[in-house]
mmCIF file of C-alpha atoms in Angstrom:
data_model
loop_
_atom_site.group_PDB
_atom_site.id
_atom_site.type_symbol
_atom_site.label_atom_id
_atom_site.label_comp_id
_atom_site.label_asym_id
_atom_site.label_seq_id
_atom_site.Cartn_x
_atom_site.Cartn_y
_atom_site.Cartn_z
ATOM 1 C CA MET A 1 -15.838 -7.720 123.882
ATOM 2 C CA LEU A 2 -18.063 -7.308 120.871
ATOM 3 C CA PHE A 3 -16.946 -5.187 117.948
ATOM 4 C CA SER A 4 -18.826 -1.849 117.640
ATOM 5 C CA PRO A 5 -18.302 0.636 114.890
ATOM 6 C CA LEU A 6 -18.750 3.444 117.437
ATOM 7 C CA VAL A 7 -15.948 2.180 119.603
ATOM 8 C CA ALA A 8 -13.708 1.496 116.604
ATOM 9 C CA ALA A 9 -14.341 4.975 115.328
ATOM 10 C CA GLN A 10 -13.329 6.690 118.621
ATOM 11 C CA GLY A 11 -9.973 8.519 118.328
ATOM 12 C CA GLN A 12 -10.254 8.693 114.460
ATOM 13 C CA PRO A 13 -10.769 11.449 112.128
ATOM 14 C CA PRO A 14 -14.401 11.557 110.778
ATOM 15 C CA GLN A 15 -15.498 9.654 107.753
ATOM 16 C CA ALA A 16 -16.224 11.732 104.652
ATOM 17 C CA ILE A 17 -19.519 13.297 104.157
ATOM 18 C CA VAL A 18 -21.547 12.407 101.050
ATOM 19 C CA LEU A 19 -23.404 15.222 99.465
ATOM 20 C CA GLU A 20 -26.647 14.721 97.367
ATOM 21 C CA VAL A 21 -28.225 17.495 95.392
ATOM 22 C CA GLU A 22 -31.896 17.079 96.258
ATOM 23 C CA LYS A 23 -33.627 20.049 94.641
ATOM 24 C CA VAL A 24 -32.623 23.165 92.430
ATOM 25 C CA THR A 25 -35.048 25.851 91.675
ATOM 26 C CA GLU A 26 -35.122 27.071 88.155
ATOM 27 C CA PRO A 27 -34.251 30.892 87.516
ATOM 28 C CA ALA A 28 -36.985 33.143 86.165
ATOM 29 C CA GLN A 29 -34.448 34.696 83.713
ATOM 30 C CA PRO A 30 -30.823 34.330 82.852
ATOM 31 C CA GLY A 31 -28.598 35.749 85.559
ATOM 32 C CA ASP A 32 -30.936 35.116 88.442
ATOM 33 C CA LEU A 33 -29.905 32.965 91.452
ATOM 34 C CA ARG A 34 -31.226 29.605 92.058
ATOM 35 C CA MET A 35 -31.788 27.989 95.420
ATOM 36 C CA VAL A 36 -30.102 24.497 96.065
ATOM 37 C CA HIS A 37 -31.209 22.030 98.709
ATOM 38 C CA ILE A 38 -28.215 19.630 99.395
ATOM 39 C CA LYS A 39 -28.587 16.606 101.642
ATOM 40 C CA MET A 40 -25.663 15.481 103.742
ATOM 41 C CA HIS A 41 -25.038 11.771 104.754
ATOM 42 C CA GLY A 42 -22.553 10.497 107.277
ATOM 43 C CA ILE A 43 -22.836 13.447 109.889
ATOM 44 C CA ASP A 44 -23.040 11.276 112.900
ATOM 45 C CA GLY A 45 -20.341 12.072 115.449
ATOM 46 C CA LEU A 46 -19.310 15.438 113.866
ATOM 47 C CA ASP A 47 -18.530 18.584 115.660
ATOM 48 C CA ARG A 48 -18.506 20.890 112.641
ATOM 49 C CA VAL A 49 -19.168 21.022 108.820
ATOM 50 C CA VAL A 50 -17.661 23.413 106.485
ATOM 51 C CA ILE A 51 -18.551 23.648 102.763
ATOM 52 C CA GLU A 52 -16.146 24.886 100.019
ATOM 53 C CA ARG A 53 -17.984 26.443 97.151
ATOM 54 C CA LEU A 54 -16.038 26.892 93.991
ATOM 55 C CA ARG A 55 -17.980 28.788 91.337
ATOM 56 C CA GLN A 56 -17.103 28.374 87.652
ATOM 57 C CA GLY A 57 -14.452 30.978 86.734
ATOM 58 C CA ALA A 58 -13.361 31.572 90.299
ATOM 59 C CA ARG A 59 -9.824 31.168 91.057
ATOM 60 C CA ALA A 60 -10.214 30.050 94.735
ATOM 61 C CA PRO A 61 -13.238 28.497 96.636
ATOM 62 C CA SER A 62 -15.172 30.409 99.310
ATOM 63 C CA ARG A 63 -16.023 28.647 102.591
ATOM 64 C CA PHE A 64 -19.141 28.678 104.847
ATOM 65 C CA GLU A 65 -19.913 26.647 107.917
ATOM 66 C CA VAL A 66 -23.182 24.724 108.156
ATOM 67 C CA TYR A 67 -24.089 25.591 111.769
ATOM 68 C CA ASP A 68 -27.287 23.478 111.887
ATOM 69 C CA PHE A 69 -25.873 20.367 110.064
ATOM 70 C CA GLN A 70 -27.643 18.128 112.446
ATOM 71 C CA LYS A 71 -30.685 18.671 110.176
ATOM 72 C CA GLY A 72 -29.024 16.685 107.433
ATOM 73 C CA TYR A 73 -29.194 19.223 104.765
ATOM 74 C CA PHE A 74 -28.220 22.922 103.910
ATOM 75 C CA GLU A 75 -29.670 25.385 101.405
ATOM 76 C CA THR A 76 -27.652 27.968 99.581
ATOM 77 C CA ASP A 77 -28.064 30.005 96.299
ATOM 78 C CA VAL A 78 -25.938 29.557 93.121
ATOM 79 C CA ASP A 79 -25.605 31.707 90.081
ATOM 80 C CA ALA A 80 -27.923 30.341 87.354
ATOM 81 C CA ASP A 81 -25.486 30.800 84.514
ATOM 82 C CA ARG A 82 -22.391 29.221 86.247
ATOM 83 C CA SER A 83 -21.812 25.721 87.522
ATOM 84 C CA THR A 84 -20.759 25.535 91.223
ATOM 85 C CA GLN A 85 -18.866 22.738 93.017
ATOM 86 C CA PHE A 86 -19.426 21.945 96.629
ATOM 87 C CA THR A 87 -16.872 20.023 98.672
ATOM 88 C CA PRO A 88 -17.775 19.035 102.282
ATOM 89 C CA ILE A 89 -15.218 19.131 105.119
ATOM 90 C CA ALA A 90 -16.101 17.091 108.212
ATOM 91 C CA TYR A 91 -14.622 18.000 111.605
ATOM 92 C CA ASN A 92 -14.392 16.166 114.969
ATOM 93 C CA ALA A 93 -12.101 16.206 117.994
ATOM 94 C CA TYR A 94 -9.504 14.133 116.174
ATOM 95 C CA GLY A 95 -9.154 15.969 112.864
ATOM 96 C CA SER A 96 -11.002 16.651 109.526
ATOM 97 C CA THR A 97 -11.884 14.828 106.388
ATOM 98 C CA ARG A 98 -12.679 16.104 102.879
ATOM 99 C CA GLY A 99 -15.555 14.515 101.067
ATOM 100 C CA GLU A 100 -16.005 14.065 97.369
ATOM 101 C CA PRO A 101 -17.302 17.221 95.465
ATOM 102 C CA VAL A 102 -20.579 17.528 93.963
ATOM 103 C CA THR A 103 -21.405 19.911 91.194
ATOM 104 C CA VAL A 104 -24.469 21.912 90.364
ATOM 105 C CA ALA A 105 -24.577 22.422 86.752
ATOM 106 C CA ALA A 106 -25.403 25.779 85.166
ATOM 107 C CA ALA A 107 -29.014 26.302 84.180
ATOM 108 C CA SER A 108 -28.060 27.676 80.849
ATOM 109 C CA ALA A 109 -28.696 24.408 79.068
ATOM 110 C CA GLY A 110 -32.409 25.234 79.369
ATOM 111 C CA ILE A 111 -32.306 29.044 79.191
ATOM 112 C CA ALA A 112 -31.471 31.018 76.191
ATOM 113 C CA LEU A 113 -28.329 33.181 76.867
ATOM 114 C CA PRO A 114 -28.538 36.784 76.057
ATOM 115 C CA GLU A 115 -27.161 37.823 72.744
ATOM 116 C CA THR A 116 -24.271 39.689 74.403
ATOM 117 C CA HIS A 117 -22.603 36.366 75.464
ATOM 118 C CA ASN A 118 -18.924 36.264 74.346
ATOM 119 C CA ALA A 119 -19.586 39.749 72.762
ATOM 120 C CA GLU A 120 -16.757 41.427 74.660
ATOM 121 C CA TYR A 121 -13.354 40.470 76.186
ATOM 122 C CA THR A 122 -10.988 42.167 78.604
ATOM 123 C CA ALA A 123 -7.305 41.923 77.608
ATOM 124 C CA TYR A 124 -4.567 42.508 80.221
ATOM 125 C CA PRO A 125 -1.137 43.179 78.894
ATOM 126 C CA VAL A 126 1.537 40.878 80.773
ATOM 127 C CA ALA A 127 4.016 43.870 80.619
ATOM 128 C CA HIS A 128 1.522 46.122 82.383
ATOM 129 C CA PRO A 129 -0.947 43.813 84.251
ATOM 130 C CA HIS A 130 -2.602 46.693 86.136
ATOM 131 C CA THR A 131 -4.048 48.029 82.935
ATOM 132 C CA SER A 132 -6.724 46.420 80.801
ATOM 133 C CA VAL A 133 -8.347 46.962 77.348
ATOM 134 C CA ARG A 134 -11.907 45.969 76.407
ATOM 135 C CA ILE A 135 -12.000 44.386 72.966
ATOM 136 C CA PRO A 136 -14.989 43.052 71.069
ATOM 137 C CA ALA A 137 -15.531 39.597 69.676
ATOM 138 C CA ASN A 138 -15.370 38.360 66.030
ATOM 139 C CA ALA A 139 -18.360 36.838 64.360
ATOM 140 C CA ASP A 140 -17.066 33.461 65.448
ATOM 141 C CA GLY A 141 -16.966 34.548 69.154
ATOM 142 C CA SER A 142 -13.138 34.768 69.294
ATOM 143 C CA PRO A 143 -11.354 37.941 70.521
ATOM 144 C CA ASP A 144 -10.892 40.760 67.886
ATOM 145 C CA THR A 145 -7.151 41.652 68.308
ATOM 146 C CA SER A 146 -6.973 44.236 65.496
ATOM 147 C CA SER A 147 -6.961 47.095 67.930
ATOM 148 C CA LEU A 148 -4.315 45.658 70.301
ATOM 149 C CA ALA A 149 -0.622 46.569 70.070
ATOM 150 C CA GLN A 150 1.939 43.849 69.807
ATOM 151 C CA GLY A 151 2.592 41.964 72.978
ATOM 152 C CA VAL A 152 1.384 39.203 75.161
ATOM 153 C CA TYR A 153 -2.023 39.392 76.876
ATOM 154 C CA ILE A 154 -4.185 37.517 79.149
ATOM 155 C CA VAL A 155 -7.706 37.590 77.700
ATOM 156 C CA ILE A 156 -10.765 37.002 79.749
ATOM 157 C CA ASP A 157 -14.388 36.504 78.523
ATOM 158 C CA ARG A 158 -16.377 39.334 80.063
ATOM 159 C CA ALA A 159 -19.624 37.344 79.923
ATOM 160 C CA ASP A 160 -18.731 34.704 82.329
ATOM 161 C CA GLY A 161 -15.142 35.603 83.501
ATOM 162 C CA SER A 162 -14.113 31.875 83.157
ATOM 163 C CA ALA A 163 -12.643 31.571 79.812
ATOM 164 C CA SER A 164 -9.202 32.967 79.983
ATOM 165 C CA LYS A 165 -6.427 32.516 77.412
ATOM 166 C CA ILE A 166 -2.813 33.697 76.655
ATOM 167 C CA LEU A 167 -2.734 35.667 73.527
ATOM 168 C CA VAL A 168 0.364 36.650 71.676
ATOM 169 C CA LYS A 169 0.128 39.364 68.960
#
């Protein structure tokens, strides 16, 4: 009997899908969404494709299924001012396989950010996590803690939601 990759692959979980960012539209202004066209390689023999999308600053990824994955690509929108990571998950009758993530970088490198970037923070006292205090930024962009009482705080940048730090006053 001759060796055939199709015969050898029967009864096995699928091979990992390889993603390739093919085209990204540029936003008209900061804060707009961009459309992303992502090609998928290695989709033969799959029953289902799910994509995990992790936006910069998010604690957990969201998932969506690509129902028409046989086309070999999918399109989705991303925030212009945040990078987004996509991880493919391939499924067949014998299991699933996660592919390598691909990242669509934030467009902010080519766009002037509004002057309010890093201008305000939200501080959450650890002793009372259901309350929050808005605090301004110093001239250097760091949180101005002069109005805070003594304690331990989790401080989050309100402009992008991703920069969090523990602050002890």
